[in-house]
Amino acid sequence: MATRLQFENNCEVGVFSKLTNKYCLVAIGGSESFYSVFESELAGVIPVVKTSITGTRIVGRMCAGNKNGLLLPHTTTDQELQHIRNCLPDEVVVQRVEERLSALGNCVACNDHVALTHPDLDRETEELIADVLGVEVFRQTIAGNILVGSYCVFSNRGGLVHPHTSIEDLDELSTLLQVPLVAGTVNRGSEVIAGGMTVNDWTAFCGSDTTATELSVIESVFKLREAQPTAIVDEMRRSLIDTYV
Amino acid sequence: MYNLVQHSQDYIRRSPFHTCFSIHYLPIIKPSSLHRLLRFLSPILLPSPFHKTLTLVSAMALNPSDQASTGMFFPTQTPGTVLCCTCGVVMAPNPANMCVKCLRSRVDITEGLPRQAVVNFCPDCSSYLQPPNKWLRFNLDSQELLHFLVKRLHTRFSRLVTLTHAEFMFTEPHSKRIKIRLRVRREVMNGAILEQPHIVEFVVHDKLCLSCSRLQANPDQWVAAVQLRQHVPHRRTFLFLEQLILRHGAATRAVRIADAPHGLDFFFASRSHAIRFVDFVNSVAPVQYRTDKQLVSHDPKSNVYNYKHTFSVEISPICREDLICLPPKVAHSLGNLGPLVICTKVSNSIVLMDPFTLRVAYLNATQYWSDPFRPLLSSRQLVEYSILDIEPESDIVTVGGSRYQLAYVQVARMSDFSNVFTVKTHLGHLLNVGDNALGYDLFGANPNDMEMDKYKGLVLPDCVLMKKSYEEARARRSGKQRNFKLKRLDIEVEPTGGRKGEDDKRNDEYQKFIEDLEENPELRFNISLYKNDNYEPSEMGSSMADAEEIPSVPVEELVADLEGLDIGDGQDQE
């Protein structure tokens, strides 16, 4: 189910949180209500870790991870690294990456099997990603933007990309990622998808400006509506989704 | 960066530039060039001409020719579709990612723009006010009026929107309303550009402009007056000046022209017009003038003084064909020019010629007025002589632009053939035995000149011939029309009352003036002679000898009179 929330009156939820199938990182310094929304959805299922990275609150954009591992920029302090290692389950490998492009969340978009990276990423980093996260790495651009981590979001069940993506690109990306993709917006027409929302296999969190249309698109493409009667889903599907691969 | 605006159908064929590379082949495109190319991606929302609603159009990035020239392979890009974030309708993506209707319902770019404005119009001179006090003349529904109205609005909306197009909408001519439809453009939200029509209604207020109101209050009011005077008994100068003024249009700004004893009065609405006229007269006649002003009203708060200016212009009394006895001082300053001289030409300087030595001297206005003198005899006192014998003394010479020849002649007055005089004359080239000539009779005259008394031992000739006489020939030709006519100035003449002889005298003078024009080509130089349409040369079938004797104006010098033509707008001329 998709939930709408705000971090300190800002709708860019994906900037301040990172959600995967095994854990969730949230920024510190916000009000407890932000934290508590995550808790209410995820408590007991996966750990919700309050942390900062490099002393900043923009944890969602600084790190990249999936159920296998988590990559942190080289500017992460030792205390933060230790704190995260402590809080996360032992199967998750936490690794600091020496990389010039330190906002890993903007440069890398991944799910548990495939990752799309910034075309300028170092070779070593790419190998590290393949190792630590256990994914197949592809260098890509989304609608001509090189910051793939900002403009697309995908989980193991579906993905949402920048609205200006052409149909051929959608097809190609879908083939690469092996998930259905749709071009759409979040937070009332914002094109920065990953900044506005964060998602895993069963839940998603979006900024509160997200309109009902956008929310329904998100719920359909990420298949978050398992509990809904299928009739409604089918009906909506016809009118809403326009590309399936 | 608002590039080409294209109709929505064109968009399908082209698409945003996009590269897609995988790890396995092809090198990476530099991010900087990508960013540069993608700057052109700025979709524009535009009004459809038919529905007056907004439709979605996109601007173009690289066109196919550019792409082909770089030599790289670009796969075709079909733009995808997204859902409008507010209403969920399928649409092509744009910077706001909202469909046109939703965008328009949220944002009204014409908010804050004026919908009504006021413009002032003077019904008398049909001009519009540009504040603070400039009145500009425009026709209704003209491009200049549109430009003017848009400019009046410009300051109020230039900081909000940009203007793309403006046109008039129809309004009834007497409704005192002018409607303009403007297309305005503004950037909203994330860079989407919205274009919308906007109607402004101008209310036309009637207000008399300053000059029209002055005219209404007192049509005869003048601010400056030029009083032109010449203290001589005849009016030849003013007839000639009138033609000059007509030719050069010096009196077009005059409010009124009135007749006055010994001259003319010109009235103007502004001092600068009067000064211009005085300068003109200064350039065509030897004048001296003085100026005075009289206070009419005075506003002590803003220190504004209204005056009536008067220019008193006096033309020198020396005219063509005058006989002058120069005062000794002037004669000395001109190089001992013989005291008796004739005046051959008057423009802005006086040309004096000694008829017996053919010496010429020039006096300009300042020189004359520093030591003014009056003529001894003037053209009214010309007497007709008959040439009995002529004997040329020298060759034909050209002096001061005209040809003369010294000769000895024996003449006798037509009225009195008993006295025969032998005199020297400068008209040897014109006169033949048996001709008639006009000249000054010094034998019978009683000169009453103080200057002449100053000369001791001055011997006066008996007669000074001035010009050849065509009276007889003219008498024979009387009644026939001339092949030219002259225009007249619109002069207000005071009712003469008891002076009956005045009209006859004026007609005589006018006839003499016209004859003068015929005889002297150099006089016609600055005057426009108009073709007389009523003149039929075929009626002059009488003796050719007449035509030779009387000087007439050749046809090449005549100007077609355009005012006689009845030119109407778009009418056919049969």
Short mmCIF file of N, CA and C in Angstrom, two decimals, chain B residues 253-355:
data_model
loop_
_atom_site.label_atom_id
_atom_site.label_comp_id
_atom_site.label_asym_id
_atom_site.label_seq_id
_atom_site.Cartn_x
_atom_site.Cartn_y
_atom_site.Cartn_z
N ARG B 253 1.57 79.20 -42.30
CA ARG B 253 1.18 79.12 -40.89
C ARG B 253 0.46 80.36 -40.41
N ALA B 254 0.26 81.32 -41.33
CA ALA B 254 -0.36 82.58 -40.89
C ALA B 254 -1.83 82.35 -40.60
N VAL B 255 -2.28 82.90 -39.49
CA VAL B 255 -3.68 82.78 -39.13
C VAL B 255 -4.51 83.72 -39.99
N ARG B 256 -3.96 84.87 -40.26
CA ARG B 256 -4.74 85.89 -41.00
C ARG B 256 -3.75 86.79 -41.72
N ILE B 257 -4.15 87.29 -42.89
CA ILE B 257 -3.33 88.29 -43.59
C ILE B 257 -4.24 89.48 -43.87
N ALA B 258 -3.79 90.65 -43.47
CA ALA B 258 -4.67 91.82 -43.63
C ALA B 258 -3.94 92.91 -44.40
N ASP B 259 -4.71 93.68 -45.08
CA ASP B 259 -4.21 94.83 -45.82
C ASP B 259 -4.03 96.00 -44.87
N ALA B 260 -3.00 96.79 -45.12
CA ALA B 260 -2.80 97.98 -44.29
C ALA B 260 -2.27 99.08 -45.21
N PRO B 261 -2.43 100.33 -44.84
CA PRO B 261 -1.89 101.38 -45.69
C PRO B 261 -0.38 101.23 -45.77
N HIS B 262 0.14 101.25 -46.99
CA HIS B 262 1.58 101.13 -47.24
C HIS B 262 2.12 99.75 -46.88
N GLY B 263 1.25 98.76 -46.79
CA GLY B 263 1.85 97.46 -46.50
C GLY B 263 0.84 96.37 -46.21
N LEU B 264 1.34 95.31 -45.57
CA LEU B 264 0.54 94.14 -45.24
C LEU B 264 0.81 93.74 -43.80
N ASP B 265 -0.20 93.12 -43.16
CA ASP B 265 -0.02 92.59 -41.81
C ASP B 265 -0.22 91.09 -41.87
N PHE B 266 0.69 90.37 -41.24
CA PHE B 266 0.57 88.91 -41.15
C PHE B 266 0.44 88.53 -39.68
N PHE B 267 -0.53 87.66 -39.37
CA PHE B 267 -0.74 87.27 -37.97
C PHE B 267 -0.46 85.79 -37.83
N PHE B 268 0.26 85.44 -36.77
CA PHE B 268 0.66 84.05 -36.56
C PHE B 268 0.26 83.59 -35.17
N ALA B 269 0.18 82.27 -35.02
CA ALA B 269 -0.23 81.71 -33.74
C ALA B 269 0.95 81.47 -32.81
N SER B 270 2.15 81.57 -33.33
CA SER B 270 3.28 81.39 -32.42
C SER B 270 4.43 82.27 -32.88
N ARG B 271 5.26 82.60 -31.93
CA ARG B 271 6.34 83.53 -32.22
C ARG B 271 7.35 82.93 -33.19
N SER B 272 7.52 81.64 -33.10
CA SER B 272 8.53 81.03 -33.98
C SER B 272 8.09 81.08 -35.43
N HIS B 273 6.79 80.94 -35.65
CA HIS B 273 6.32 81.06 -37.04
C HIS B 273 6.60 82.45 -37.57
N ALA B 274 6.33 83.44 -36.71
CA ALA B 274 6.55 84.81 -37.15
C ALA B 274 8.02 85.07 -37.43
N ILE B 275 8.88 84.54 -36.59
CA ILE B 275 10.32 84.73 -36.80
C ILE B 275 10.73 84.10 -38.13
N ARG B 276 10.15 82.95 -38.39
CA ARG B 276 10.50 82.28 -39.64
C ARG B 276 10.09 83.13 -40.83
N PHE B 277 8.92 83.72 -40.74
CA PHE B 277 8.46 84.56 -41.84
C PHE B 277 9.35 85.79 -41.98
N VAL B 278 9.72 86.38 -40.88
CA VAL B 278 10.58 87.56 -40.95
C VAL B 278 11.93 87.20 -41.57
N ASP B 279 12.43 86.03 -41.22
CA ASP B 279 13.69 85.59 -41.84
C ASP B 279 13.54 85.43 -43.33
N PHE B 280 12.38 84.93 -43.72
CA PHE B 280 12.16 84.75 -45.16
C PHE B 280 12.17 86.10 -45.86
N VAL B 281 11.44 87.07 -45.30
CA VAL B 281 11.38 88.37 -45.94
C VAL B 281 12.76 89.01 -45.96
N ASN B 282 13.51 88.76 -44.91
CA ASN B 282 14.86 89.28 -44.84
C ASN B 282 15.73 88.76 -45.97
N SER B 283 15.41 87.56 -46.41
CA SER B 283 16.26 86.99 -47.46
C SER B 283 15.84 87.41 -48.85
N VAL B 284 14.68 88.00 -48.98
CA VAL B 284 14.26 88.38 -50.34
C VAL B 284 14.16 89.89 -50.52
N ALA B 285 14.30 90.67 -49.50
CA ALA B 285 14.18 92.12 -49.66
C ALA B 285 15.11 92.78 -48.66
N PRO B 286 15.60 93.99 -48.97
CA PRO B 286 16.44 94.68 -47.99
C PRO B 286 15.56 95.31 -46.94
N VAL B 287 15.58 94.74 -45.72
CA VAL B 287 14.65 95.19 -44.68
C VAL B 287 15.43 95.51 -43.43
N GLN B 288 14.78 96.30 -42.60
CA GLN B 288 15.23 96.39 -41.23
C GLN B 288 13.98 96.19 -40.38
N TYR B 289 14.18 95.59 -39.21
CA TYR B 289 12.99 95.33 -38.40
C TYR B 289 13.32 95.50 -36.94
N ARG B 290 12.26 95.70 -36.20
CA ARG B 290 12.42 95.72 -34.75
C ARG B 290 11.26 94.94 -34.17
N THR B 291 11.48 94.47 -32.96
CA THR B 291 10.45 93.62 -32.37
C THR B 291 10.10 94.13 -30.99
N ASP B 292 8.82 93.99 -30.68
CA ASP B 292 8.34 94.40 -29.36
C ASP B 292 7.37 93.37 -28.86
N LYS B 293 7.13 93.39 -27.57
CA LYS B 293 6.14 92.46 -27.04
C LYS B 293 5.30 93.15 -25.99
N GLN B 294 4.10 92.61 -25.85
CA GLN B 294 3.14 93.21 -24.93
C GLN B 294 2.61 92.09 -24.05
N LEU B 295 2.58 92.34 -22.73
CA LEU B 295 2.14 91.29 -21.81
C LEU B 295 0.64 91.17 -21.87
N VAL B 296 0.17 89.94 -22.08
CA VAL B 296 -1.27 89.72 -22.14
C VAL B 296 -1.77 89.15 -20.81
N SER B 297 -1.06 88.14 -20.32
CA SER B 297 -1.49 87.57 -19.04
C SER B 297 -0.28 87.01 -18.33
N HIS B 298 -0.47 86.77 -17.07
CA HIS B 298 0.68 86.42 -16.26
C HIS B 298 0.21 85.51 -15.14
N ASP B 299 0.83 84.37 -15.02
CA ASP B 299 0.45 83.44 -13.95
C ASP B 299 1.55 83.50 -12.90
N PRO B 300 1.30 84.15 -11.78
CA PRO B 300 2.40 84.36 -10.83
C PRO B 300 2.82 83.06 -10.14
N LYS B 301 1.92 82.09 -10.07
CA LYS B 301 2.29 80.88 -9.33
C LYS B 301 3.28 80.03 -10.09
N SER B 302 3.05 79.88 -11.39
CA SER B 302 3.99 79.06 -12.15
C SER B 302 4.90 79.92 -13.00
N ASN B 303 4.83 81.23 -12.82
CA ASN B 303 5.73 82.14 -13.55
C ASN B 303 5.62 81.98 -15.04
N VAL B 304 4.40 81.91 -15.52
CA VAL B 304 4.18 81.80 -16.97
C VAL B 304 3.69 83.15 -17.46
N TYR B 305 4.36 83.69 -18.46
CA TYR B 305 3.97 84.98 -19.02
C TYR B 305 3.51 84.79 -20.44
N ASN B 306 2.36 85.30 -20.78
CA ASN B 306 1.88 85.22 -22.17
C ASN B 306 2.01 86.59 -22.81
N TYR B 307 2.66 86.62 -23.95
CA TYR B 307 2.88 87.89 -24.63
C TYR B 307 2.22 87.90 -25.98
N LYS B 308 2.06 89.11 -26.53
CA LYS B 308 1.77 89.29 -27.94
C LYS B 308 3.03 89.94 -28.51
N HIS B 309 3.59 89.30 -29.54
CA HIS B 309 4.83 89.82 -30.13
C HIS B 309 4.51 90.55 -31.41
N THR B 310 5.21 91.63 -31.66
CA THR B 310 5.00 92.37 -32.90
C THR B 310 6.34 92.59 -33.56
N PHE B 311 6.38 92.35 -34.85
CA PHE B 311 7.59 92.63 -35.62
C PHE B 311 7.25 93.72 -36.61
N SER B 312 7.98 94.80 -36.54
CA SER B 312 7.72 95.90 -37.46
C SER B 312 8.83 95.86 -38.51
N VAL B 313 8.49 95.44 -39.71
CA VAL B 313 9.48 95.23 -40.76
C VAL B 313 9.32 96.32 -41.79
N GLU B 314 10.40 97.02 -42.06
CA GLU B 314 10.32 98.07 -43.06
C GLU B 314 11.19 97.70 -44.25
N ILE B 315 10.59 97.73 -45.42
CA ILE B 315 11.32 97.43 -46.65
C ILE B 315 11.87 98.76 -47.19
N SER B 316 13.03 98.70 -47.79
CA SER B 316 13.62 99.95 -48.26
C SER B 316 12.78 100.52 -49.39
N PRO B 317 12.67 101.82 -49.46
CA PRO B 317 11.80 102.45 -50.47
C PRO B 317 12.36 102.42 -51.88
N ILE B 318 13.57 101.93 -52.03
CA ILE B 318 14.15 101.87 -53.37
C ILE B 318 13.57 100.69 -54.12
N CYS B 319 13.03 100.91 -55.30
CA CYS B 319 12.46 99.84 -56.10
C CYS B 319 13.17 99.76 -57.44
N ARG B 320 12.83 98.73 -58.18
CA ARG B 320 13.39 98.64 -59.52
C ARG B 320 12.97 99.83 -60.33
N GLU B 321 13.81 100.23 -61.26
CA GLU B 321 13.51 101.32 -62.19
C GLU B 321 13.34 102.67 -61.51
N ASP B 322 13.89 102.81 -60.34
CA ASP B 322 13.86 104.12 -59.68
C ASP B 322 15.09 104.90 -60.11
N LEU B 323 14.91 106.20 -60.15
CA LEU B 323 16.05 107.08 -60.41
C LEU B 323 16.47 107.67 -59.08
N ILE B 324 17.73 107.55 -58.78
CA ILE B 324 18.21 107.95 -57.45
C ILE B 324 19.34 108.92 -57.60
N CYS B 325 19.34 109.93 -56.73
CA CYS B 325 20.52 110.76 -56.63
C CYS B 325 21.18 110.43 -55.32
N LEU B 326 22.37 109.83 -55.40
CA LEU B 326 23.00 109.33 -54.19
C LEU B 326 23.52 110.46 -53.32
N PRO B 327 23.39 110.35 -52.02
CA PRO B 327 24.00 111.34 -51.15
C PRO B 327 25.51 111.25 -51.32
N PRO B 328 26.20 112.35 -51.07
CA PRO B 328 27.65 112.36 -51.33
C PRO B 328 28.39 111.27 -50.56
N LYS B 329 28.00 111.05 -49.31
CA LYS B 329 28.72 110.03 -48.54
C LYS B 329 28.59 108.65 -49.17
N VAL B 330 27.36 108.32 -49.58
CA VAL B 330 27.15 107.00 -50.17
C VAL B 330 27.90 106.88 -51.49
N ALA B 331 27.86 107.98 -52.26
CA ALA B 331 28.55 107.94 -53.55
C ALA B 331 30.04 107.72 -53.35
N HIS B 332 30.59 108.41 -52.33
CA HIS B 332 32.01 108.22 -52.07
C HIS B 332 32.30 106.79 -51.64
N SER B 333 31.43 106.25 -50.78
CA SER B 333 31.71 104.89 -50.27
C SER B 333 31.58 103.85 -51.36
N LEU B 334 30.81 104.16 -52.38
CA LEU B 334 30.67 103.22 -53.48
C LEU B 334 31.68 103.50 -54.58
N GLY B 335 32.64 104.27 -54.29
CA GLY B 335 33.70 104.53 -55.27
C GLY B 335 33.32 105.64 -56.22
N ASN B 336 32.76 106.68 -55.68
CA ASN B 336 32.42 107.85 -56.49
C ASN B 336 31.51 107.49 -57.64
N LEU B 337 30.50 106.68 -57.32
CA LEU B 337 29.53 106.37 -58.37
C LEU B 337 28.78 107.65 -58.68
N GLY B 338 28.57 107.88 -59.98
CA GLY B 338 27.94 109.11 -60.41
C GLY B 338 26.67 109.38 -59.63
N PRO B 339 26.42 110.54 -59.20
CA PRO B 339 25.32 110.73 -58.26
C PRO B 339 23.99 110.26 -58.80
N LEU B 340 23.81 110.31 -60.11
CA LEU B 340 22.55 109.80 -60.65
C LEU B 340 22.72 108.33 -60.99
N VAL B 341 21.94 107.51 -60.32
CA VAL B 341 21.99 106.08 -60.63
C VAL B 341 20.56 105.57 -60.78
N ILE B 342 20.47 104.44 -61.44
CA ILE B 342 19.16 103.78 -61.47
C ILE B 342 19.29 102.46 -60.74
N CYS B 343 18.19 102.07 -60.21
CA CYS B 343 18.16 100.79 -59.49
C CYS B 343 17.70 99.73 -60.46
N THR B 344 18.52 98.72 -60.69
CA THR B 344 18.16 97.71 -61.68
C THR B 344 17.52 96.48 -61.05
N LYS B 345 17.91 96.16 -59.83
CA LYS B 345 17.37 94.93 -59.25
C LYS B 345 17.34 95.05 -57.73
N VAL B 346 16.30 94.56 -57.13
CA VAL B 346 16.21 94.56 -55.67
C VAL B 346 15.91 93.14 -55.21
N SER B 347 16.84 92.56 -54.48
CA SER B 347 16.53 91.29 -53.81
C SER B 347 16.90 91.53 -52.36
N ASN B 348 17.70 90.72 -51.75
CA ASN B 348 18.10 91.12 -50.41
C ASN B 348 19.23 92.14 -50.44
N SER B 349 19.66 92.48 -51.63
CA SER B 349 20.55 93.64 -51.75
C SER B 349 20.09 94.49 -52.93
N ILE B 350 20.48 95.75 -52.93
CA ILE B 350 20.04 96.68 -53.98
C ILE B 350 21.18 96.81 -54.99
N VAL B 351 20.82 96.68 -56.26
CA VAL B 351 21.81 96.82 -57.32
C VAL B 351 21.62 98.19 -57.97
N LEU B 352 22.65 99.01 -57.88
CA LEU B 352 22.59 100.35 -58.46
C LEU B 352 23.50 100.41 -59.67
N MET B 353 23.00 101.05 -60.72
CA MET B 353 23.83 101.14 -61.92
C MET B 353 23.87 102.57 -62.43
N ASP B 354 25.01 102.99 -62.79
CA ASP B 354 25.15 104.31 -63.39
C ASP B 354 24.84 104.15 -64.88
N PRO B 355 23.78 104.77 -65.37
CA PRO B 355 23.37 104.48 -66.75
C PRO B 355 24.33 105.03 -67.79
#
